[in-house]
PDB file of C-alpha atoms and ligand atoms in Angstrom:
ATOM      1  CA  MET B   1      96.806  91.989  84.755  1.00 91.00           C
ATOM      2  CA  LYS B   2      98.692  95.168  84.996  1.00 95.00           C
ATOM      3  CA  ILE B   3      99.179  97.800  87.366  1.00 97.00           C
ATOM      4  CA  VAL B   4      97.018 100.952  86.086  1.00 98.00           C
ATOM      5  CA  LYS B   5      98.226 104.622  85.832  1.00 98.00           C
ATOM      6  CA  TYR B   6      96.331 107.409  87.099  1.00 98.00           C
ATOM      7  CA  PRO B   7      94.222 109.351  85.525  1.00 98.00           C
ATOM      8  CA  HIS B   8      93.315 105.430  84.793  1.00 98.00           C
ATOM      9  CA  PRO B   9      88.932 105.645  85.835  1.00 98.00           C
ATOM     10  CA  ALA B  10      89.360 101.974  87.556  1.00 98.00           C
ATOM     11  CA  LEU B  11      91.102 103.999  90.067  1.00 98.00           C
ATOM     12  CA  ARG B  12      88.086 105.958  90.946  1.00 98.00           C
ATOM     13  CA  VAL B  13      85.832 103.180  91.025  1.00 97.00           C
ATOM     14  CA  GLN B  14      84.164 101.982  94.738  1.00 98.00           C
ATOM     15  CA  ALA B  15      85.219  98.496  95.023  1.00 98.00           C
ATOM     16  CA  LYS B  16      82.642  95.880  96.171  1.00 98.00           C
ATOM     17  CA  PRO B  17      82.448  93.943  99.124  1.00 98.00           C
ATOM     18  CA  VAL B  18      83.785  90.094  98.642  1.00 98.00           C
ATOM     19  CA  LEU B  19      81.524  87.576  98.813  1.00 96.00           C
ATOM     20  CA  ALA B  20      82.974  84.203  97.905  1.00 94.00           C
ATOM     21  CA  LEU B  21      86.697  83.611  98.511  1.00 95.00           C
ATOM     22  CA  ASP B  22      86.201  81.692  94.793  1.00 95.00           C
ATOM     23  CA  LYS B  23      89.164  80.379  92.597  1.00 95.00           C
ATOM     24  CA  ASP B  24      88.807  84.222  90.845  1.00 95.00           C
ATOM     25  CA  ILE B  25      89.653  85.626  94.315  1.00 97.00           C
ATOM     26  CA  GLN B  26      93.029  83.194  94.987  1.00 97.00           C
ATOM     27  CA  LEU B  27      93.890  83.712  91.709  1.00 97.00           C
ATOM     28  CA  ALA B  28      93.627  87.290  91.555  1.00 97.00           C
ATOM     29  CA  ALA B  29      95.331  87.918  95.160  1.00 98.00           C
ATOM     30  CA  GLY B  30      98.821  85.966  93.291  1.00 97.00           C
ATOM     31  CA  HIS B  31      99.091  87.690  90.403  1.00 98.00           C
ATOM     32  CA  MET B  32      98.954  91.200  92.704  1.00 98.00           C
ATOM     33  CA  LEU B  33     101.655  89.760  95.229  1.00 98.00           C
ATOM     34  CA  GLU B  34     103.505  89.066  91.675  1.00 97.00           C
ATOM     35  CA  LEU B  35     103.454  92.597  90.137  1.00 97.00           C
ATOM     36  CA  MET B  36     103.477  94.391  93.754  1.00 97.00           C
ATOM     37  CA  TYR B  37     106.851  92.586  94.538  1.00 97.00           C
ATOM     38  CA  ALA B  38     108.009  93.097  90.642  1.00 97.00           C
ATOM     39  CA  SER B  39     107.605  97.054  91.472  1.00 96.00           C
ATOM     40  CA  GLU B  40     109.076  96.771  94.333  1.00 95.00           C
ATOM     41  CA  GLY B  41     105.895  98.111  95.914  1.00 96.00           C
ATOM     42  CA  LEU B  42     104.940  98.057  99.598  1.00 97.00           C
ATOM     43  CA  GLY B  43     100.863  97.404  98.585  1.00 98.00           C
ATOM     44  CA  LEU B  44      98.635  96.812  96.151  1.00 98.00           C
ATOM     45  CA  ALA B  45      94.798  97.332  95.809  1.00 98.00           C
ATOM     46  CA  ALA B  46      92.873  95.468  93.395  1.00 98.00           C
ATOM     47  CA  PRO B  47      91.106  98.696  91.673  1.00 98.00           C
ATOM     48  CA  GLN B  48      95.530  99.343  90.388  1.00 98.00           C
ATOM     49  CA  VAL B  49      95.091  96.458  88.333  1.00 98.00           C
ATOM     50  CA  ALA B  50      90.924  97.413  87.097  1.00 98.00           C
ATOM     51  CA  LEU B  51      89.254  94.919  89.489  1.00 98.00           C
ATOM     52  CA  ASP B  52      86.115  96.387  91.826  1.00 97.00           C
ATOM     53  CA  HIS B  53      87.317  93.862  94.706  1.00 97.00           C
ATOM     54  CA  ARG B  54      87.345  94.721  98.211  1.00 98.00           C
ATOM     55  CA  LEU B  55      90.934  92.898  97.795  1.00 98.00           C
ATOM     56  CA  LEU B  56      94.263  94.182  98.553  1.00 98.00           C
ATOM     57  CA  VAL B  57      97.622  92.434  99.163  1.00 98.00           C
ATOM     58  CA  ILE B  58     100.761  94.380 101.511  1.00 98.00           C
ATOM     59  CA  ASN B  59     104.203  93.429 102.200  1.00 98.00           C
ATOM     60  CA  PHE B  60     105.395  95.519 105.099  1.00 97.00           C
ATOM     61  CA  ALA B  61     109.046  94.334 104.738  1.00 95.00           C
ATOM     62  CA  GLY B  62     108.791  95.239 100.861  1.00 94.00           C
ATOM     63  CA  ASP B  63     110.638  91.819 100.821  1.00 94.00           C
ATOM     64  CA  PRO B  64     109.053  89.127  99.424  1.00 94.00           C
ATOM     65  CA  GLU B  65     111.651  86.547 101.214  1.00 95.00           C
ATOM     66  CA  LYS B  66     109.757  88.008 103.810  1.00 96.00           C
ATOM     67  CA  LYS B  67     106.555  86.268 104.061  1.00 95.00           C
ATOM     68  CA  ASP B  68     105.838  87.069 107.345  1.00 95.00           C
ATOM     69  CA  ALA B  69     105.491  90.628 106.228  1.00 96.00           C
ATOM     70  CA  GLU B  70     102.808  89.477 103.811  1.00 97.00           C
ATOM     71  CA  VAL B  71      99.355  90.359 104.245  1.00 98.00           C
ATOM     72  CA  VAL B  72      96.683  89.060 101.895  1.00 98.00           C
ATOM     73  CA  ALA B  73      93.571  91.477 102.928  1.00 98.00           C
ATOM     74  CA  ILE B  74      89.591  90.962 102.415  1.00 98.00           C
ATOM     75  CA  ASN B  75      87.255  93.222 102.889  1.00 98.00           C
ATOM     76  CA  PRO B  76      89.767  94.994 105.190  1.00 98.00           C
ATOM     77  CA  VAL B  77      87.974  98.062 107.631  1.00 98.00           C
ATOM     78  CA  ILE B  78      89.630 100.124 109.929  1.00 98.00           C
ATOM     79  CA  THR B  79      88.102 100.096 114.020  1.00 98.00           C
ATOM     80  CA  GLU B  80      89.734 102.435 115.251  1.00 98.00           C
ATOM     81  CA  THR B  81      92.176 105.611 114.205  1.00 98.00           C
ATOM     82  CA  LYS B  82      94.633 107.892 116.565  1.00 98.00           C
ATOM     83  CA  GLY B  83      97.127 110.495 116.255  1.00 98.00           C
ATOM     84  CA  ALA B  84      98.563 111.874 113.519  1.00 98.00           C
ATOM     85  CA  ILE B  85     101.909 111.895 111.253  1.00 98.00           C
ATOM     86  CA  SER B  86     103.321 113.361 107.707  1.00 97.00           C
ATOM     87  CA  ASP B  87     105.306 111.354 105.995  1.00 97.00           C
ATOM     88  CA  ARG B  88     106.348 110.980 102.605  1.00 96.00           C
ATOM     89  CA  GLU B  89     104.501 108.864 100.387  1.00 97.00           C
ATOM     90  CA  GLY B  90     104.122 107.019  96.708  1.00 97.00           C
ATOM     91  CA  CYS B  91     101.772 104.772  94.824  1.00 98.00           C
ATOM     92  CA  LEU B  92     102.497 102.276  92.149  1.00 98.00           C
ATOM     93  CA  SER B  93      99.937 104.074  90.123  1.00 98.00           C
ATOM     94  CA  PHE B  94     102.164 107.143  89.997  1.00 98.00           C
ATOM     95  CA  PRO B  95     105.320 105.974  89.265  1.00 97.00           C
ATOM     96  CA  GLY B  96     107.817 108.767  90.500  1.00 96.00           C
ATOM     97  CA  LEU B  97     105.722 110.949  92.315  1.00 98.00           C
ATOM     98  CA  TYR B  98     106.052 111.336  96.309  1.00 97.00           C
ATOM     99  CA  GLN B  99     104.814 113.399  98.532  1.00 97.00           C
ATOM    100  CA  SER B 100     104.088 114.492 102.015  1.00 96.00           C
ATOM    101  CA  VAL B 101     100.928 113.028 103.285  1.00 98.00           C
ATOM    102  CA  ARG B 102      99.725 112.898 106.809  1.00 98.00           C
ATOM    103  CA  ARG B 103      98.057 110.211 107.834  1.00 98.00           C
ATOM    104  CA  PHE B 104      96.707 108.921 111.075  1.00 98.00           C
ATOM    105  CA  LYS B 105     100.129 107.629 113.311  1.00 98.00           C
ATOM    106  CA  THR B 106      98.119 104.382 114.519  1.00 98.00           C
ATOM    107  CA  VAL B 107      95.265 102.179 113.094  1.00 98.00           C
ATOM    108  CA  LYS B 108      93.195  99.203 113.947  1.00 98.00           C
ATOM    109  CA  VAL B 109      92.166  96.982 111.080  1.00 98.00           C
ATOM    110  CA  GLU B 110      89.967  94.377 110.783  1.00 98.00           C
ATOM    111  CA  TYR B 111      90.091  91.796 107.708  1.00 98.00           C
ATOM    112  CA  TYR B 112      89.431  88.516 105.966  1.00 98.00           C
ATOM    113  CA  ASP B 113      92.534  86.362 104.585  1.00 97.00           C
ATOM    114  CA  LEU B 114      91.930  83.946 101.824  1.00 96.00           C
ATOM    115  CA  LYS B 115      90.655  80.841 103.948  1.00 96.00           C
ATOM    116  CA  GLY B 116      87.971  83.773 105.246  1.00 96.00           C
ATOM    117  CA  ASP B 117      89.788  83.789 108.939  1.00 98.00           C
ATOM    118  CA  LYS B 118      89.127  86.663 110.525  1.00 98.00           C
ATOM    119  CA  PHE B 119      91.908  89.012 111.998  1.00 98.00           C
ATOM    120  CA  GLU B 120      92.480  92.273 113.736  1.00 98.00           C
ATOM    121  CA  MET B 121      95.779  94.248 114.356  1.00 97.00           C
ATOM    122  CA  THR B 122      96.807  97.421 114.985  1.00 98.00           C
ATOM    123  CA  CYS B 123      99.467  99.178 113.119  1.00 98.00           C
ATOM    124  CA  HIS B 124     101.554 102.346 113.438  1.00 98.00           C
ATOM    125  CA  ASP B 125     104.020 104.758 111.523  1.00 98.00           C
ATOM    126  CA  LEU B 126     104.952 103.097 108.036  1.00 97.00           C
ATOM    127  CA  ALA B 127     102.668 100.195 108.778  1.00 98.00           C
ATOM    128  CA  ALA B 128      99.201 102.210 109.441  1.00 98.00           C
ATOM    129  CA  ARG B 129     100.122 104.553 106.451  1.00 98.00           C
ATOM    130  CA  ILE B 130     100.296 101.638 104.253  1.00 98.00           C
ATOM    131  CA  TRP B 131      96.559 100.280 105.505  1.00 98.00           C
ATOM    132  CA  GLN B 132      95.164 103.574 105.024  1.00 98.00           C
ATOM    133  CA  HIS B 133      96.651 104.036 101.246  1.00 98.00           C
ATOM    134  CA  GLU B 134      95.246 101.079 100.213  1.00 98.00           C
ATOM    135  CA  ILE B 135      91.882 100.904 101.960  1.00 98.00           C
ATOM    136  CA  ASP B 136      91.375 104.319 100.679  1.00 98.00           C
ATOM    137  CA  HIS B 137      92.184 103.183  97.099  1.00 98.00           C
ATOM    138  CA  LEU B 138      89.058 100.393  97.442  1.00 98.00           C
ATOM    139  CA  ASP B 139      86.868 103.784  97.739  1.00 98.00           C
ATOM    140  CA  GLY B 140      88.124 105.183  94.458  1.00 98.00           C
ATOM    141  CA  VAL B 141      90.683 107.734  97.090  1.00 98.00           C
ATOM    142  CA  LEU B 142      94.155 108.271  96.156  1.00 98.00           C
ATOM    143  CA  PHE B 143      96.888 109.825  97.872  1.00 98.00           C
ATOM    144  CA  ILE B 144      96.834 113.110  95.543  1.00 98.00           C
ATOM    145  CA  ASP B 145      93.489 113.692  97.412  1.00 98.00           C
ATOM    146  CA  LYS B 146      94.984 113.256 100.815  1.00 97.00           C
ATOM    147  CA  MET B 147      97.814 116.260 100.172  1.00 97.00           C
ATOM    148  CA  GLY B 148      98.176 119.114 101.602  1.00 94.00           C
ATOM    149  CA  SER B 149      97.934 121.999  98.724  1.00 94.00           C
ATOM    150  CA  LEU B 150     101.889 122.566  99.153  1.00 95.00           C
ATOM    151  CA  GLY B 151     102.011 118.705  98.277  1.00 95.00           C
ATOM    152  CA  ARG B 152      99.505 118.691  95.379  1.00 96.00           C
ATOM    153  CA  SER B 153     100.576 122.229  94.131  1.00 96.00           C
ATOM    154  CA  ARG B 154     104.287 120.234  93.408  1.00 96.00           C
ATOM    155  CA  SER B 155     102.898 117.188  91.974  1.00 97.00           C
ATOM    156  CA  GLU B 156     100.786 119.278  89.250  1.00 97.00           C
ATOM    157  CA  ARG B 157     103.445 119.277  86.785  1.00 97.00           C
ATOM    158  CA  ASP B 158     103.798 115.083  87.510  1.00 98.00           C
ATOM    159  CA  LEU B 159      99.665 114.805  87.292  1.00 98.00           C
ATOM    160  CA  GLU B 160      99.835 116.772  83.934  1.00 98.00           C
ATOM    161  CA  GLN B 161     102.944 114.735  82.549  1.00 98.00           C
ATOM    162  CA  PHE B 162     100.389 111.213  83.504  1.00 98.00           C
ATOM    163  CA  ILE B 163      97.783 112.786  81.950  1.00 98.00           C
ATOM    164  CA  ALA B 164      99.643 113.099  78.799  1.00 98.00           C
ATOM    165  CA  ASP B 165     101.096 109.720  79.112  1.00 98.00           C
ATOM    166  CA  PHE B 166      97.415 108.268  79.528  1.00 98.00           C
ATOM    167  CA  GLU B 167      96.244 109.968  75.907  1.00 97.00           C
ATOM    168  CA  LYS B 168      99.401 108.733  74.621  1.00 97.00           C
ATOM    169  CA  ALA B 169      98.650 105.266  75.516  1.00 97.00           C
ATOM    170  CA  LYS B 170      95.067 105.410  73.949  1.00 96.00           C
ATOM    171  CA  LYS B 171      96.611 106.394  70.481  1.00 96.00           C
ATOM    172  CA  LYS B 172      99.542 103.617  70.823  1.00 96.00           C
ATOM    173  CA  GLY B 173      96.317 101.308  71.240  1.00 96.00           C
ATOM    174  CA  ASP B 174      98.132 100.000  74.924  1.00 95.00           C
ATOM    175  CA  LEU B 175      94.412 101.409  76.154  1.00 95.00           C
ATOM    176  CA  PRO B 176      91.027 101.810  74.950  1.00 95.00           C
ATOM    177  CA  PRO B 177      90.746 104.698  72.460  1.00 93.00           C
ATOM    178  CA  GLY B 178      87.446 105.303  74.055  1.00 94.00           C
ATOM    179  CA  LEU B 179      88.577 105.222  77.709  1.00 96.00           C
ATOM    180  CA  GLU B 180      87.590 108.613  79.526  1.00 97.00           C
ATOM    181  CA  PRO B 181      89.836 110.044  82.290  1.00 97.00           C
ATOM    182  CA  LYS B 182      88.983 110.158  85.998  1.00 97.00           C
ATOM    183  CA  LEU B 183      91.168 113.186  87.675  1.00 96.00           C
TER     184      LEU B 183
HETATM  185 CO1   CO U 201      98.664 103.395  95.947  1.00 56.28          CO
END
């Protein structure tokens, strides 16, 4: 399992609801947590490891020691939103790219954990931002889609570099030669 980078087509897939909490989902969640911590991220969604499940992992503190800040969320949905706030945002599938993105300030989220227990959580600011960013991934939506026109234009050079790196990875054999980028 590896984190795929933009413009890998897996990032644009609409992920499917998880219908059974089987061994595959448990293993996927464990690997995703490891990858997230290894990359010092705050969240990672299944499409970022080329899996099309509605599964994501978060550590609100970004600290593997802080298990109380860790969430494995299955089939998460945002049920309420309030306010708006802009702040700097990044993504493990766009290493090095940070831009301001406008998000809801507060969100209420419902999700299931790996045991199938249902949870409800109301979050503000950074935590609310992480939920919105990660749930967007499950719908093939990326933070570059949510940037304002200024942030987007400031990102263009990085995006061109990601596209060039993707083509290079295909030539090197790190990605299948026929894989089509999805911008
Ligand atoms: Co992301």
